[in-house]
Amino acid sequence: NVKTCQLFFQTVHILCSLEWIHLCPERMVNDDKKETSRSFLTSLFPLFSFVVVNVPSDMVIVVLSLLSATMYIVGTINNNKTDKDDTKHTAFGLIYLSLSFHCWVKLSQQSMSHTIFLLFIVWNCDSGALVAGRLF
């Protein structure tokens, strides 16, 4: 069912977005004066990511570029190195999460077998990376 797949992937997307904003690099956690900037960027991140996932396919690159530019401008207002690092982390997360979930939502509308096949490939690649990482 198209609506069920849409609801499932949007729920997983929101959970991944919330997890991404908590994966802040350690060098950014202890800087007290930038807490307002980081909290503003992290509050925008799930909203921007949700917008990118739900736009039509022909507008994804335009919307993603505009939202990334907006995040960059907001993050570099203070002209501080840690703000720029935080902005890079957030912008990369926007691109990484939004594009992958946008593709998954579009793929899930085609057929369930395509979705299961993609999930199987991702699972195998992650398992292979784990084994390779432990061996080498």
mmCIF file of N, CA and C in Angstrom:
data_model
loop_
_atom_site.group_PDB
_atom_site.id
_atom_site.type_symbol
_atom_site.label_atom_id
_atom_site.label_comp_id
_atom_site.label_asym_id
_atom_site.label_seq_id
_atom_site.Cartn_x
_atom_site.Cartn_y
_atom_site.Cartn_z
ATOM 1 N N ASN A 1 0.846 -1.179 0.000
ATOM 2 C CA ASN A 1 0.000 0.000 0.000
ATOM 3 C C ASN A 1 0.892 1.243 0.000
ATOM 4 N N VAL A 2 0.589 2.166 -0.880
ATOM 5 C CA VAL A 2 1.425 3.361 -1.032
ATOM 6 C C VAL A 2 1.391 4.229 0.218
ATOM 7 N N LYS A 3 0.224 4.402 0.810
ATOM 8 C CA LYS A 3 0.122 5.249 2.014
ATOM 9 C C LYS A 3 0.854 4.628 3.199
ATOM 10 N N THR A 4 0.781 3.317 3.335
ATOM 11 C CA THR A 4 1.472 2.647 4.433
ATOM 12 C C THR A 4 2.984 2.765 4.283
ATOM 13 N N CYS A 5 3.480 2.571 3.066
ATOM 14 C CA CYS A 5 4.923 2.725 2.824
ATOM 15 C C CYS A 5 5.371 4.158 3.089
ATOM 16 N N GLN A 6 4.573 5.120 2.647
ATOM 17 C CA GLN A 6 4.888 6.531 2.875
ATOM 18 C C GLN A 6 4.956 6.818 4.370
ATOM 19 N N LEU A 7 3.976 6.344 5.122
ATOM 20 C CA LEU A 7 3.949 6.563 6.563
ATOM 21 C C LEU A 7 5.134 5.879 7.247
ATOM 22 N N PHE A 8 5.447 4.652 6.843
ATOM 23 C CA PHE A 8 6.573 3.927 7.430
ATOM 24 C C PHE A 8 7.886 4.663 7.201
ATOM 25 N N PHE A 9 8.155 5.031 5.947
ATOM 26 C CA PHE A 9 9.432 5.673 5.641
ATOM 27 C C PHE A 9 9.523 7.079 6.231
ATOM 28 N N GLN A 10 8.412 7.789 6.337
ATOM 29 C CA GLN A 10 8.454 9.107 6.973
ATOM 30 C C GLN A 10 8.725 8.982 8.470
ATOM 31 N N THR A 11 8.155 7.968 9.101
ATOM 32 C CA THR A 11 8.420 7.755 10.525
ATOM 33 C C THR A 11 9.886 7.397 10.761
ATOM 34 N N VAL A 12 10.413 6.495 9.945
ATOM 35 C CA VAL A 12 11.831 6.134 10.063
ATOM 36 C C VAL A 12 12.713 7.344 9.771
ATOM 37 N N HIS A 13 12.317 8.149 8.798
ATOM 38 C CA HIS A 13 13.077 9.354 8.452
ATOM 39 C C HIS A 13 13.121 10.332 9.619
ATOM 40 N N ILE A 14 12.003 10.546 10.276
ATOM 41 C CA ILE A 14 11.975 11.469 11.417
ATOM 42 C C ILE A 14 12.860 10.938 12.546
ATOM 43 N N LEU A 15 12.804 9.635 12.807
ATOM 44 C CA LEU A 15 13.665 9.057 13.843
ATOM 45 C C LEU A 15 15.145 9.206 13.495
ATOM 46 N N CYS A 16 15.493 8.981 12.240
ATOM 47 C CA CYS A 16 16.893 9.157 11.812
ATOM 48 C C CYS A 16 17.319 10.620 11.898
ATOM 49 N N SER A 17 16.419 11.533 11.581
ATOM 50 C CA SER A 17 16.740 12.964 11.684
ATOM 51 C C SER A 17 17.013 13.355 13.126
ATOM 52 N N LEU A 18 16.184 12.866 14.032
ATOM 53 C CA LEU A 18 16.401 13.173 15.443
ATOM 54 C C LEU A 18 17.698 12.553 15.953
ATOM 55 N N GLU A 19 18.027 11.358 15.466
ATOM 56 C CA GLU A 19 19.296 10.742 15.863
ATOM 57 C C GLU A 19 20.485 11.518 15.302
ATOM 58 N N TRP A 20 20.374 12.009 14.069
ATOM 59 C CA TRP A 20 21.478 12.736 13.441
ATOM 60 C C TRP A 20 21.812 14.017 14.207
ATOM 61 N N ILE A 21 20.792 14.712 14.707
ATOM 62 C CA ILE A 21 21.081 15.966 15.411
ATOM 63 C C ILE A 21 21.743 15.711 16.761
ATOM 64 N N HIS A 22 21.642 14.485 17.278
ATOM 65 C CA HIS A 22 22.327 14.165 18.529
ATOM 66 C C HIS A 22 23.725 13.615 18.302
ATOM 67 N N LEU A 23 24.098 13.368 17.053
ATOM 68 C CA LEU A 23 25.435 12.865 16.732
ATOM 69 C C LEU A 23 26.398 14.013 16.469
ATOM 70 N N CYS A 24 26.395 14.961 17.352
ATOM 71 C CA CYS A 24 27.244 16.135 17.215
ATOM 72 C C CYS A 24 28.676 15.758 17.584
ATOM 73 N N PRO A 25 29.669 16.152 16.779
ATOM 74 C CA PRO A 25 31.061 15.854 17.132
ATOM 75 C C PRO A 25 31.437 16.425 18.496
ATOM 76 N N GLU A 26 32.332 15.757 19.194
ATOM 77 C CA GLU A 26 32.705 16.131 20.558
ATOM 78 C C GLU A 26 33.263 17.548 20.668
ATOM 79 N N ARG A 27 33.971 18.012 19.650
ATOM 80 C CA ARG A 27 34.572 19.347 19.746
ATOM 81 C C ARG A 27 33.512 20.442 19.773
ATOM 82 N N MET A 28 32.275 20.110 19.388
ATOM 83 C CA MET A 28 31.224 21.123 19.372
ATOM 84 C C MET A 28 30.381 21.114 20.642
ATOM 85 N N VAL A 29 30.509 20.095 21.468
ATOM 86 C CA VAL A 29 29.624 19.956 22.612
ATOM 87 C C VAL A 29 29.972 20.926 23.729
ATOM 88 N N ASN A 30 31.238 21.216 23.966
ATOM 89 C CA ASN A 30 31.661 21.989 25.127
ATOM 90 C C ASN A 30 31.675 23.496 24.924
ATOM 91 N N ASP A 31 31.345 23.979 23.767
ATOM 92 C CA ASP A 31 31.390 25.413 23.494
ATOM 93 C C ASP A 31 30.066 26.044 23.915
ATOM 94 N N ASP A 32 30.066 26.739 25.074
ATOM 95 C CA ASP A 32 28.823 27.256 25.643
ATOM 96 C C ASP A 32 28.229 28.415 24.869
ATOM 97 N N LYS A 33 29.060 29.267 24.275
ATOM 98 C CA LYS A 33 28.526 30.472 23.647
ATOM 99 C C LYS A 33 27.818 30.189 22.329
ATOM 100 N N LYS A 34 27.982 28.999 21.769
ATOM 101 C CA LYS A 34 27.316 28.716 20.508
ATOM 102 C C LYS A 34 26.098 27.816 20.669
ATOM 103 N N GLU A 35 25.663 27.609 21.890
ATOM 104 C CA GLU A 35 24.502 26.755 22.125
ATOM 105 C C GLU A 35 23.256 27.276 21.418
ATOM 106 N N THR A 36 23.060 28.596 21.347
ATOM 107 C CA THR A 36 21.863 29.122 20.689
ATOM 108 C C THR A 36 21.911 28.863 19.195
ATOM 109 N N SER A 37 23.088 28.995 18.581
ATOM 110 C CA SER A 37 23.213 28.739 17.149
ATOM 111 C C SER A 37 22.999 27.264 16.847
ATOM 112 N N ARG A 38 23.582 26.394 17.658
ATOM 113 C CA ARG A 38 23.432 24.968 17.410
ATOM 114 C C ARG A 38 21.993 24.531 17.628
ATOM 115 N N SER A 39 21.350 25.042 18.653
ATOM 116 C CA SER A 39 19.975 24.632 18.896
ATOM 117 C C SER A 39 19.058 25.136 17.785
ATOM 118 N N PHE A 40 19.365 26.305 17.209
ATOM 119 C CA PHE A 40 18.566 26.800 16.095
ATOM 120 C C PHE A 40 18.773 25.937 14.857
ATOM 121 N N LEU A 41 20.033 25.579 14.554
ATOM 122 C CA LEU A 41 20.306 24.705 13.411
ATOM 123 C C LEU A 41 19.689 23.328 13.599
ATOM 124 N N THR A 42 19.807 22.776 14.791
ATOM 125 C CA THR A 42 19.252 21.445 15.010
ATOM 126 C C THR A 42 17.738 21.452 15.009
ATOM 127 N N SER A 43 17.127 22.560 15.374
ATOM 128 C CA SER A 43 15.668 22.616 15.295
ATOM 129 C C SER A 43 15.199 22.752 13.852
ATOM 130 N N LEU A 44 16.014 23.363 12.992
ATOM 131 C CA LEU A 44 15.662 23.469 11.576
ATOM 132 C C LEU A 44 15.920 22.180 10.810
ATOM 133 N N PHE A 45 16.862 21.374 11.271
ATOM 134 C CA PHE A 45 17.281 20.202 10.505
ATOM 135 C C PHE A 45 16.147 19.223 10.195
ATOM 136 N N PRO A 46 15.367 18.730 11.182
ATOM 137 C CA PRO A 46 14.297 17.786 10.826
ATOM 138 C C PRO A 46 13.238 18.403 9.918
ATOM 139 N N LEU A 47 12.948 19.676 10.114
ATOM 140 C CA LEU A 47 11.966 20.350 9.264
ATOM 141 C C LEU A 47 12.462 20.445 7.827
ATOM 142 N N PHE A 48 13.693 20.888 7.636
ATOM 143 C CA PHE A 48 14.259 20.988 6.285
ATOM 144 C C PHE A 48 14.351 19.615 5.623
ATOM 145 N N SER A 49 14.755 18.624 6.385
ATOM 146 C CA SER A 49 14.879 17.282 5.832
ATOM 147 C C SER A 49 13.515 16.728 5.424
ATOM 148 N N PHE A 50 12.506 16.986 6.216
ATOM 149 C CA PHE A 50 11.144 16.546 5.892
ATOM 150 C C PHE A 50 10.643 17.222 4.622
ATOM 151 N N VAL A 51 10.969 18.493 4.444
ATOM 152 C CA VAL A 51 10.571 19.217 3.229
ATOM 153 C C VAL A 51 11.230 18.601 2.005
ATOM 154 N N VAL A 52 12.520 18.298 2.095
ATOM 155 C CA VAL A 52 13.237 17.738 0.945
ATOM 156 C C VAL A 52 12.672 16.375 0.558
ATOM 157 N N VAL A 53 12.327 15.566 1.532
ATOM 158 C CA VAL A 53 11.803 14.233 1.229
ATOM 159 C C VAL A 53 10.457 14.316 0.513
ATOM 160 N N ASN A 54 9.667 15.334 0.803
ATOM 161 C CA ASN A 54 8.312 15.400 0.271
ATOM 162 C C ASN A 54 8.136 16.253 -0.972
ATOM 163 N N VAL A 55 9.167 16.864 -1.489
ATOM 164 C CA VAL A 55 9.013 17.653 -2.718
ATOM 165 C C VAL A 55 9.012 16.725 -3.925
ATOM 166 N N PRO A 56 8.465 17.175 -5.049
ATOM 167 C CA PRO A 56 8.515 16.355 -6.273
ATOM 168 C C PRO A 56 9.959 16.113 -6.716
ATOM 169 N N SER A 57 10.166 15.028 -7.425
ATOM 170 C CA SER A 57 11.520 14.599 -7.804
ATOM 171 C C SER A 57 12.269 15.617 -8.649
ATOM 172 N N ASP A 58 11.558 16.356 -9.485
ATOM 173 C CA ASP A 58 12.252 17.311 -10.348
ATOM 174 C C ASP A 58 12.684 18.572 -9.605
ATOM 175 N N MET A 59 12.222 18.768 -8.385
ATOM 176 C CA MET A 59 12.578 19.955 -7.605
ATOM 177 C C MET A 59 13.521 19.655 -6.439
ATOM 178 N N VAL A 60 13.921 18.419 -6.265
ATOM 179 C CA VAL A 60 14.720 18.034 -5.096
ATOM 180 C C VAL A 60 16.043 18.781 -5.040
ATOM 181 N N ILE A 61 16.764 18.836 -6.133
ATOM 182 C CA ILE A 61 18.084 19.474 -6.136
ATOM 183 C C ILE A 61 17.968 20.968 -5.848
ATOM 184 N N VAL A 62 16.967 21.613 -6.412
ATOM 185 C CA VAL A 62 16.780 23.051 -6.189
ATOM 186 C C VAL A 62 16.448 23.317 -4.724
ATOM 187 N N VAL A 63 15.498 22.572 -4.187
ATOM 188 C CA VAL A 63 15.097 22.772 -2.791
ATOM 189 C C VAL A 63 16.240 22.425 -1.845
ATOM 190 N N LEU A 64 16.947 21.347 -2.122
ATOM 191 C CA LEU A 64 18.078 20.956 -1.284
ATOM 192 C C LEU A 64 19.180 22.009 -1.308
ATOM 193 N N SER A 65 19.442 22.580 -2.463
ATOM 194 C CA SER A 65 20.455 23.641 -2.570
ATOM 195 C C SER A 65 20.046 24.878 -1.788
ATOM 196 N N LEU A 66 18.793 25.279 -1.906
ATOM 197 C CA LEU A 66 18.314 26.459 -1.177
ATOM 198 C C LEU A 66 18.346 26.238 0.335
ATOM 199 N N LEU A 67 17.917 25.069 0.777
ATOM 200 C CA LEU A 67 17.922 24.799 2.212
ATOM 201 C C LEU A 67 19.341 24.664 2.761
ATOM 202 N N SER A 68 20.240 24.066 1.996
ATOM 203 C CA SER A 68 21.641 23.977 2.434
ATOM 204 C C SER A 68 22.273 25.362 2.518
ATOM 205 N N ALA A 69 21.968 26.219 1.551
ATOM 206 C CA ALA A 69 22.481 27.593 1.591
ATOM 207 C C ALA A 69 21.920 28.341 2.791
ATOM 208 N N THR A 70 20.650 28.126 3.093
ATOM 209 C CA THR A 70 20.042 28.762 4.263
ATOM 210 C C THR A 70 20.722 28.292 5.543
ATOM 211 N N MET A 71 20.979 27.002 5.647
ATOM 212 C CA MET A 71 21.663 26.483 6.834
ATOM 213 C C MET A 71 23.084 27.025 6.932
ATOM 214 N N TYR A 72 23.759 27.160 5.806
ATOM 215 C CA TYR A 72 25.121 27.697 5.810
ATOM 216 C C TYR A 72 25.119 29.153 6.269
ATOM 217 N N ILE A 73 24.175 29.942 5.782
ATOM 218 C CA ILE A 73 24.090 31.355 6.163
ATOM 219 C C ILE A 73 23.779 31.487 7.645
ATOM 220 N N VAL A 74 22.819 30.699 8.132
ATOM 221 C CA VAL A 74 22.468 30.753 9.551
ATOM 222 C C VAL A 74 23.656 30.321 10.412
ATOM 223 N N GLY A 75 24.380 29.297 9.977
ATOM 224 C CA GLY A 75 25.496 28.783 10.769
ATOM 225 C C GLY A 75 26.732 29.640 10.766
ATOM 226 N N THR A 76 26.909 30.488 9.752
ATOM 227 C CA THR A 76 28.128 31.297 9.671
ATOM 228 C C THR A 76 27.904 32.751 10.066
ATOM 229 N N ILE A 77 26.788 33.056 10.662
ATOM 230 C CA ILE A 77 26.526 34.432 11.093
ATOM 231 C C ILE A 77 27.564 34.884 12.119
ATOM 232 N N ASN A 78 27.924 34.000 13.052
ATOM 233 C CA ASN A 78 28.894 34.363 14.092
ATOM 234 C C ASN A 78 30.330 34.353 13.597
ATOM 235 N N ASN A 79 30.592 33.765 12.432
ATOM 236 C CA ASN A 79 31.926 33.683 11.838
ATOM 237 C C ASN A 79 32.922 33.034 12.803
ATOM 238 N N ASN A 80 32.496 31.940 13.393
ATOM 239 C CA ASN A 80 33.296 31.188 14.350
ATOM 240 C C ASN A 80 33.638 29.829 13.733
ATOM 241 N N LYS A 81 34.822 29.284 13.985
ATOM 242 C CA LYS A 81 35.222 28.009 13.378
ATOM 243 C C LYS A 81 34.317 26.865 13.811
ATOM 244 N N THR A 82 33.923 26.830 15.071
ATOM 245 C CA THR A 82 33.055 25.741 15.524
ATOM 246 C C THR A 82 31.669 25.849 14.908
ATOM 247 N N ASP A 83 31.191 27.074 14.649
ATOM 248 C CA ASP A 83 29.911 27.231 13.964
ATOM 249 C C ASP A 83 29.989 26.685 12.547
ATOM 250 N N LYS A 84 31.125 26.898 11.894
ATOM 251 C CA LYS A 84 31.290 26.374 10.535
ATOM 252 C C LYS A 84 31.339 24.852 10.545
ATOM 253 N N ASP A 85 31.992 24.265 11.541
ATOM 254 C CA ASP A 85 32.021 22.805 11.656
ATOM 255 C C ASP A 85 30.624 22.247 11.907
ATOM 256 N N ASP A 86 29.880 22.912 12.779
ATOM 257 C CA ASP A 86 28.511 22.490 13.060
ATOM 258 C C ASP A 86 27.644 22.604 11.809
ATOM 259 N N THR A 87 27.856 23.657 11.032
ATOM 260 C CA THR A 87 27.101 23.853 9.796
ATOM 261 C C THR A 87 27.428 22.767 8.787
ATOM 262 N N LYS A 88 28.703 22.410 8.678
ATOM 263 C CA LYS A 88 29.089 21.334 7.755
ATOM 264 C C LYS A 88 28.444 20.014 8.164
ATOM 265 N N HIS A 89 28.458 19.726 9.451
ATOM 266 C CA HIS A 89 27.852 18.494 9.960
ATOM 267 C C HIS A 89 26.355 18.468 9.653
ATOM 268 N N THR A 90 25.681 19.573 9.873
ATOM 269 C CA THR A 90 24.241 19.638 9.652
ATOM 270 C C THR A 90 23.898 19.601 8.173
ATOM 271 N N ALA A 91 24.657 20.303 7.347
ATOM 272 C CA ALA A 91 24.384 20.305 5.902
ATOM 273 C C ALA A 91 24.639 18.926 5.297
ATOM 274 N N PHE A 92 25.698 18.248 5.732
ATOM 275 C CA PHE A 92 25.949 16.894 5.243
ATOM 276 C C PHE A 92 24.812 15.957 5.645
ATOM 277 N N GLY A 93 24.333 16.106 6.864
ATOM 278 C CA GLY A 93 23.203 15.288 7.311
ATOM 279 C C GLY A 93 21.953 15.553 6.500
ATOM 280 N N LEU A 94 21.746 16.807 6.144
ATOM 281 C CA LEU A 94 20.581 17.146 5.323
ATOM 282 C C LEU A 94 20.662 16.456 3.969
ATOM 283 N N ILE A 95 21.828 16.495 3.354
ATOM 284 C CA ILE A 95 21.992 15.854 2.043
ATOM 285 C C ILE A 95 21.906 14.333 2.180
ATOM 286 N N TYR A 96 22.613 13.782 3.145
ATOM 287 C CA TYR A 96 22.690 12.329 3.314
ATOM 288 C C TYR A 96 21.325 11.721 3.638
ATOM 289 N N LEU A 97 20.646 12.254 4.629
ATOM 290 C CA LEU A 97 19.369 11.679 5.031
ATOM 291 C C LEU A 97 18.248 11.997 4.053
ATOM 292 N N SER A 98 18.191 13.223 3.595
ATOM 293 C CA SER A 98 17.063 13.627 2.757
ATOM 294 C C SER A 98 17.058 12.924 1.415
ATOM 295 N N LEU A 99 18.199 12.861 0.767
ATOM 296 C CA LEU A 99 18.237 12.212 -0.547
ATOM 297 C C LEU A 99 17.980 10.716 -0.452
ATOM 298 N N SER A 100 18.540 10.069 0.550
ATOM 299 C CA SER A 100 18.325 8.622 0.658
ATOM 300 C C SER A 100 16.869 8.295 0.962
ATOM 301 N N PHE A 101 16.251 9.043 1.857
ATOM 302 C CA PHE A 101 14.848 8.762 2.158
ATOM 303 C C PHE A 101 13.920 9.221 1.041
ATOM 304 N N HIS A 102 14.291 10.256 0.323
ATOM 305 C CA HIS A 102 13.497 10.656 -0.844
ATOM 306 C C HIS A 102 13.475 9.524 -1.873
ATOM 307 N N CYS A 103 14.638 8.942 -2.106
ATOM 308 C CA CYS A 103 14.710 7.813 -3.055
ATOM 309 C C CYS A 103 13.947 6.601 -2.540
ATOM 310 N N TRP A 104 14.021 6.339 -1.241
ATOM 311 C CA TRP A 104 13.291 5.197 -0.694
ATOM 312 C C TRP A 104 11.785 5.380 -0.785
ATOM 313 N N VAL A 105 11.303 6.586 -0.534
ATOM 314 C CA VAL A 105 9.864 6.842 -0.646
ATOM 315 C C VAL A 105 9.418 6.670 -2.085
ATOM 316 N N LYS A 106 10.179 7.190 -3.024
ATOM 317 C CA LYS A 106 9.825 7.040 -4.443
ATOM 318 C C LYS A 106 9.898 5.578 -4.877
ATOM 319 N N LEU A 107 10.899 4.848 -4.391
ATOM 320 C CA LEU A 107 11.031 3.437 -4.729
ATOM 321 C C LEU A 107 9.905 2.611 -4.119
ATOM 322 N N SER A 108 9.503 2.949 -2.902
ATOM 323 C CA SER A 108 8.435 2.187 -2.249
ATOM 324 C C SER A 108 7.098 2.363 -2.955
ATOM 325 N N GLN A 109 6.935 3.436 -3.703
ATOM 326 C CA GLN A 109 5.700 3.635 -4.453
ATOM 327 C C GLN A 109 5.662 2.767 -5.707
ATOM 328 N N GLN A 110 6.811 2.269 -6.159
ATOM 329 C CA GLN A 110 6.854 1.406 -7.341
ATOM 330 C C GLN A 110 6.380 -0.004 -7.002
ATOM 331 N N SER A 111 7.062 -0.650 -6.084
ATOM 332 C CA SER A 111 6.646 -1.992 -5.667
ATOM 333 C C SER A 111 7.342 -2.358 -4.362
ATOM 334 N N MET A 112 6.731 -3.287 -3.664
ATOM 335 C CA MET A 112 7.291 -3.736 -2.397
ATOM 336 C C MET A 112 8.533 -4.601 -2.622
ATOM 337 N N SER A 113 8.588 -5.325 -3.732
ATOM 338 C CA SER A 113 9.753 -6.179 -3.989
ATOM 339 C C SER A 113 11.019 -5.347 -4.198
ATOM 340 N N HIS A 114 10.887 -4.180 -4.840
ATOM 341 C CA HIS A 114 12.044 -3.294 -4.996
ATOM 342 C C HIS A 114 12.541 -2.801 -3.634
ATOM 343 N N THR A 115 11.607 -2.469 -2.766
ATOM 344 C CA THR A 115 11.966 -1.972 -1.440
ATOM 345 C C THR A 115 12.668 -3.057 -0.627
ATOM 346 N N ILE A 116 12.134 -4.270 -0.650
ATOM 347 C CA ILE A 116 12.752 -5.376 0.089
ATOM 348 C C ILE A 116 14.138 -5.688 -0.474
ATOM 349 N N PHE A 117 14.274 -5.650 -1.791
ATOM 350 C CA PHE A 117 15.568 -5.897 -2.421
ATOM 351 C C PHE A 117 16.590 -4.846 -1.991
ATOM 352 N N LEU A 118 16.199 -3.579 -1.951
ATOM 353 C CA LEU A 118 17.108 -2.515 -1.531
ATOM 354 C C LEU A 118 17.504 -2.677 -0.070
ATOM 355 N N LEU A 119 16.541 -2.988 0.788
ATOM 356 C CA LEU A 119 16.856 -3.204 2.199
ATOM 357 C C LEU A 119 17.807 -4.385 2.380
ATOM 358 N N PHE A 120 17.632 -5.436 1.584
ATOM 359 C CA PHE A 120 18.525 -6.592 1.635
ATOM 360 C C PHE A 120 19.944 -6.205 1.215
ATOM 361 N N ILE A 121 20.067 -5.386 0.183
ATOM 362 C CA ILE A 121 21.387 -4.935 -0.271
ATOM 363 C C ILE A 121 22.072 -4.091 0.804
ATOM 364 N N VAL A 122 21.328 -3.167 1.406
ATOM 365 C CA VAL A 122 21.897 -2.317 2.460
ATOM 366 C C VAL A 122 22.338 -3.171 3.645
ATOM 367 N N TRP A 123 21.521 -4.130 4.023
ATOM 368 C CA TRP A 123 21.865 -5.005 5.140
ATOM 369 C C TRP A 123 23.131 -5.793 4.830
ATOM 370 N N ASN A 124 23.243 -6.333 3.623
ATOM 371 C CA ASN A 124 24.445 -7.085 3.234
ATOM 372 C C ASN A 124 25.682 -6.198 3.204
ATOM 373 N N CYS A 125 25.553 -4.990 2.702
ATOM 374 C CA CYS A 125 26.704 -4.072 2.659
ATOM 375 C C CYS A 125 27.156 -3.692 4.062
ATOM 376 N N ASP A 126 26.209 -3.438 4.962
ATOM 377 C CA ASP A 126 26.572 -3.120 6.344
ATOM 378 C C ASP A 126 27.237 -4.307 7.031
ATOM 379 N N SER A 127 26.718 -5.500 6.790
ATOM 380 C CA SER A 127 27.326 -6.703 7.377
ATOM 381 C C SER A 127 28.726 -6.921 6.820
ATOM 382 N N GLY A 128 28.904 -6.704 5.526
ATOM 383 C CA GLY A 128 30.225 -6.831 4.913
ATOM 384 C C GLY A 128 31.205 -5.815 5.460
ATOM 385 N N ALA A 129 30.744 -4.597 5.681
ATOM 386 C CA ALA A 129 31.614 -3.562 6.248
ATOM 387 C C ALA A 129 32.007 -3.909 7.678
ATOM 388 N N LEU A 130 31.084 -4.475 8.437
ATOM 389 C CA LEU A 130 31.389 -4.885 9.806
ATOM 390 C C LEU A 130 32.442 -5.992 9.821
ATOM 391 N N VAL A 131 32.261 -6.992 8.968
ATOM 392 C CA VAL A 131 33.216 -8.102 8.907
ATOM 393 C C VAL A 131 34.582 -7.605 8.441
ATOM 394 N N ALA A 132 34.604 -6.773 7.403
ATOM 395 C CA ALA A 132 35.874 -6.242 6.898
ATOM 396 C C ALA A 132 36.553 -5.373 7.948
ATOM 397 N N GLY A 133 35.788 -4.595 8.684
ATOM 398 C CA GLY A 133 36.354 -3.751 9.727
ATOM 399 C C GLY A 133 36.951 -4.546 10.867
ATOM 400 N N ARG A 134 36.342 -5.668 11.193
ATOM 401 C CA ARG A 134 36.878 -6.499 12.281
ATOM 402 C C ARG A 134 38.078 -7.326 11.847
ATOM 403 N N LEU A 135 38.118 -7.695 10.570
ATOM 404 C CA LEU A 135 39.245 -8.492 10.082
ATOM 405 C C LEU A 135 40.483 -7.643 9.828
ATOM 406 N N PHE A 136 40.293 -6.438 9.369
ATOM 407 C CA PHE A 136 41.433 -5.596 9.005
ATOM 408 C C PHE A 136 41.529 -4.493 9.989
#
